[in-house]
Short mmCIF file of C-alpha atoms in Angstrom, two decimals:
data_model
loop_
_atom_site.label_atom_id
_atom_site.label_comp_id
_atom_site.label_asym_id
_atom_site.label_seq_id
_atom_site.Cartn_x
_atom_site.Cartn_y
_atom_site.Cartn_z
CA MET A 1 123.70 95.48 105.79
CA ASP A 2 123.99 96.50 102.63
CA LYS A 3 126.87 98.77 102.44
CA PHE A 4 126.17 101.87 100.42
CA THR A 5 129.32 104.05 98.18
CA THR A 6 127.15 105.23 94.33
CA LEU A 7 123.35 105.91 94.25
CA THR A 8 122.13 107.54 90.98
CA GLY A 9 117.46 106.52 91.11
CA VAL A 10 114.93 108.53 90.81
CA ALA A 11 113.84 111.37 93.30
CA ALA A 12 110.34 111.66 95.00
CA PRO A 13 108.70 115.60 95.76
CA MET A 14 107.54 115.48 99.45
CA PRO A 15 107.52 118.49 100.78
CA LEU A 16 104.83 118.26 103.14
CA VAL A 17 107.51 119.72 106.66
CA ASN A 18 106.85 117.33 109.54
CA ILE A 19 106.67 114.21 108.88
CA ASP A 20 106.53 112.47 111.75
CA THR A 21 107.10 108.21 112.56
CA ASP A 22 103.64 107.62 111.66
CA MET A 23 102.34 108.77 108.71
CA ILE A 24 105.44 106.49 107.49
CA ILE A 25 104.14 103.71 109.29
CA PRO A 26 100.82 103.56 111.02
CA LYS A 27 100.34 102.01 115.00
CA GLN A 28 99.07 99.46 112.36
CA PHE A 29 101.85 97.76 111.75
CA LEU A 30 104.35 97.82 114.08
CA LYS A 31 103.68 93.62 115.66
CA THR A 32 106.20 92.57 113.31
CA ILE A 33 110.05 92.21 114.87
CA LEU A 34 111.30 91.63 111.32
CA ARG A 35 112.87 94.57 108.82
CA SER A 36 111.26 93.19 105.71
CA GLY A 37 107.27 93.60 104.49
CA LEU A 38 107.10 97.05 106.35
CA GLY A 39 107.54 98.43 102.26
CA LYS A 40 103.58 97.68 100.91
CA ASN A 41 102.07 100.33 103.85
CA LEU A 42 104.58 102.83 103.44
CA PHE A 43 102.84 106.01 104.49
CA ASP A 44 99.77 103.97 103.99
CA GLU A 45 97.29 106.51 105.10
CA MET A 46 98.35 109.10 102.91
CA ARG A 47 98.86 106.00 100.01
CA PHE A 48 95.37 104.64 100.37
CA ASP A 49 92.42 105.21 101.06
CA ASP A 50 89.42 103.75 104.09
CA ASN A 51 88.54 100.93 101.51
CA GLY A 52 92.36 100.25 100.56
CA ASN A 53 92.75 102.11 97.10
CA GLU A 54 95.23 103.96 96.43
CA ILE A 55 95.47 107.14 95.88
CA PRO A 56 96.72 109.04 92.93
CA ASP A 57 97.56 111.95 93.77
CA PHE A 58 100.07 110.09 96.56
CA VAL A 59 103.67 110.49 93.94
CA LEU A 60 104.76 107.81 95.30
CA ASN A 61 101.36 106.46 93.29
CA GLN A 62 102.85 108.25 90.79
CA PRO A 63 103.96 105.52 87.84
CA ALA A 64 106.87 108.32 87.77
CA TYR A 65 107.78 107.59 91.16
CA ARG A 66 106.91 103.80 91.81
CA ASN A 67 110.41 103.37 92.16
CA ALA A 68 111.39 106.32 93.93
CA GLN A 69 115.17 104.60 95.44
CA ILE A 70 115.12 108.81 96.54
CA LEU A 71 112.31 111.21 98.85
CA VAL A 72 113.48 115.28 98.47
CA ALA A 73 111.04 116.22 101.91
CA GLY A 74 109.98 118.77 103.61
CA GLY A 75 112.44 119.57 107.41
CA ASN A 76 112.07 117.99 110.59
CA PHE A 77 111.09 114.67 108.92
CA GLY A 78 111.41 111.48 111.01
CA CYS A 79 110.25 113.72 114.35
CA GLY A 80 107.38 111.86 115.89
CA SER A 81 107.83 108.16 118.41
CA SER A 82 111.28 106.41 118.25
CA ARG A 83 110.36 103.47 116.04
CA GLU A 84 113.06 102.25 114.28
CA HIS A 85 109.64 101.14 112.25
CA ALA A 86 110.00 103.47 109.97
CA PRO A 87 113.48 103.44 108.36
CA TRP A 88 111.83 100.03 108.08
CA ALA A 89 108.81 100.50 105.76
CA LEU A 90 111.11 103.13 103.79
CA ALA A 91 113.73 100.38 103.12
CA ASP A 92 111.85 97.94 102.95
CA PHE A 93 110.18 100.68 99.45
CA GLY A 94 113.31 100.65 98.48
CA ILE A 95 114.28 104.24 99.47
CA ARG A 96 117.65 104.71 100.57
CA VAL A 97 118.81 108.23 100.24
CA VAL A 98 116.34 111.31 102.12
CA ILE A 99 116.70 114.15 102.01
CA SER A 100 115.90 117.09 103.89
CA THR A 101 116.96 119.83 105.65
CA SER A 102 117.03 118.29 109.15
CA PHE A 103 115.34 115.14 110.31
CA ALA A 104 114.06 113.88 114.15
CA ASP A 105 118.00 112.63 115.51
CA ILE A 106 116.16 108.71 116.50
CA PHE A 107 115.16 108.79 113.00
CA TYR A 108 117.50 110.22 111.48
CA GLY A 109 120.66 107.48 114.01
CA ASN A 110 117.66 104.66 112.22
CA CYS A 111 119.11 105.64 109.11
CA PHE A 112 122.11 104.61 109.73
CA LYS A 113 121.16 101.53 111.02
CA ASN A 114 119.09 100.26 108.51
CA GLY A 115 121.64 100.92 105.06
CA MET A 116 119.91 104.40 104.82
CA LEU A 117 121.47 107.90 104.40
CA PRO A 118 119.95 110.77 105.54
CA ILE A 119 121.02 113.76 104.10
CA VAL A 120 120.64 117.57 105.22
CA LEU A 121 121.51 119.98 103.27
CA PRO A 122 120.30 124.08 103.33
CA GLN A 123 116.71 125.00 102.35
CA ASP A 124 118.27 126.63 99.07
CA GLN A 125 119.99 123.45 98.05
CA VAL A 126 116.81 120.92 99.76
CA ASP A 127 114.71 123.76 97.05
CA ILE A 128 116.94 122.74 93.53
CA LEU A 129 116.56 119.63 94.60
CA MET A 130 112.75 119.21 94.75
CA ASP A 131 112.59 120.83 91.94
CA ASP A 132 114.15 118.66 89.59
CA ALA A 133 112.69 115.88 91.69
CA GLY A 134 108.88 117.30 90.27
CA LYS A 135 110.19 117.24 86.24
CA GLY A 136 109.77 112.99 86.82
CA ALA A 137 111.71 109.18 86.05
CA ASN A 138 113.68 111.42 83.31
CA ALA A 139 115.86 113.25 86.37
CA ARG A 140 117.95 111.61 88.63
CA ILE A 141 119.79 113.29 91.19
CA ALA A 142 123.25 111.04 91.85
CA VAL A 143 124.08 111.01 95.34
CA ASP A 144 128.01 110.09 95.49
CA LEU A 145 128.44 109.44 99.82
CA GLU A 146 132.79 108.97 99.51
CA ALA A 147 132.48 112.48 97.61
CA GLN A 148 129.57 113.38 100.13
CA THR A 149 127.94 115.13 97.49
CA VAL A 150 124.73 115.17 95.29
CA THR A 151 123.89 116.11 92.09
CA SER A 152 121.03 117.06 90.17
CA SER A 153 120.08 115.61 86.53
CA ASP A 154 121.24 118.79 85.38
CA GLY A 155 124.88 118.46 86.83
CA GLN A 156 124.43 121.13 90.17
CA GLU A 157 126.32 119.82 92.76
CA PHE A 158 126.01 119.76 96.41
CA HIS A 159 128.68 118.91 99.49
CA PHE A 160 126.55 117.44 102.45
CA ASP A 161 129.07 117.22 105.79
CA ILE A 162 128.21 113.60 107.99
CA ASP A 163 130.03 112.28 110.62
CA PRO A 164 132.79 109.95 109.24
CA PHE A 165 132.13 106.68 112.05
CA LYS A 166 128.64 106.57 109.97
CA LYS A 167 130.23 107.14 107.09
CA HIS A 168 132.57 104.41 107.55
CA CYS A 169 129.37 102.11 108.32
CA LEU A 170 127.69 102.90 105.30
CA LEU A 171 130.46 102.30 103.34
CA ASN A 172 131.43 99.06 104.45
CA GLY A 173 128.01 97.76 105.13
CA LEU A 174 128.02 97.62 109.74
CA ASP A 175 125.48 97.79 111.45
CA ASP A 176 125.42 97.47 115.60
CA ILE A 177 125.58 93.54 115.28
CA ALA A 178 128.34 93.66 112.37
CA LEU A 179 130.33 95.73 114.72
CA THR A 180 130.56 93.66 117.59
CA LEU A 181 131.37 91.14 115.22
CA ALA A 182 134.36 92.54 114.54
CA LYS A 183 135.74 92.62 118.31
CA VAL A 184 134.72 89.23 118.31
CA SER A 185 137.86 87.49 118.76
CA ALA A 186 138.80 91.14 121.90
CA ILE A 187 135.49 89.57 123.22
CA ASP A 188 136.84 86.12 124.01
CA THR A 189 139.71 86.68 125.32
CA PHE A 190 138.18 88.81 127.80
CA GLU A 191 135.62 86.77 128.69
CA ALA A 192 138.88 83.54 128.84
CA GLN A 193 140.50 86.45 131.06
CA ALA A 194 137.89 87.31 133.19
CA THR A 195 136.56 83.10 133.71
CA GLN A 196 140.20 82.58 135.12
CA ALA A 197 140.18 86.04 137.37
CA ARG A 198 136.45 85.60 139.51
CA PRO A 199 135.53 81.48 138.46
CA TRP A 200 132.97 82.38 140.33
CA VAL A 201 131.07 85.17 138.44
#
């Protein structure tokens, strides 16, 4: 998993509340178990019409936001089913940070396991960043995980809270597999001792 330290990039404003995982990646794209390739179907039913043509009004289809790395969203982002494909699709599109007033618990946890940073801020601060994101590609928001700050394009700085263990994992690029591999010598020792103590198992 890629390490996350700092990011300065274009933020796309998406003020809708209750954006669920089926909106993020519709059910017909859940057949894959690969983390790559889902970005093209991110927000599929919002980005494309029935003929597969782009809907010009959708924010990520607008030229200023095609390369957005940050999403400023309405509350309760990632609600609905627990599909991990949702953060896979966001990450594959290029989104590394989602800022909102609240997230669904399972989606929130899945973001960290996939190298993404979900940031919870109060409504008034999200409103400021939403307006800032609406300025287009020239307004770049800066995120510093070590300092736990988000800075708007005009220099307003906001502090966010994060679980220390989740922060450690992101800073060091550690997913669940990497965390397990870090303990491989202890696991090998335990298995060797267990085999000697209980050879019949």
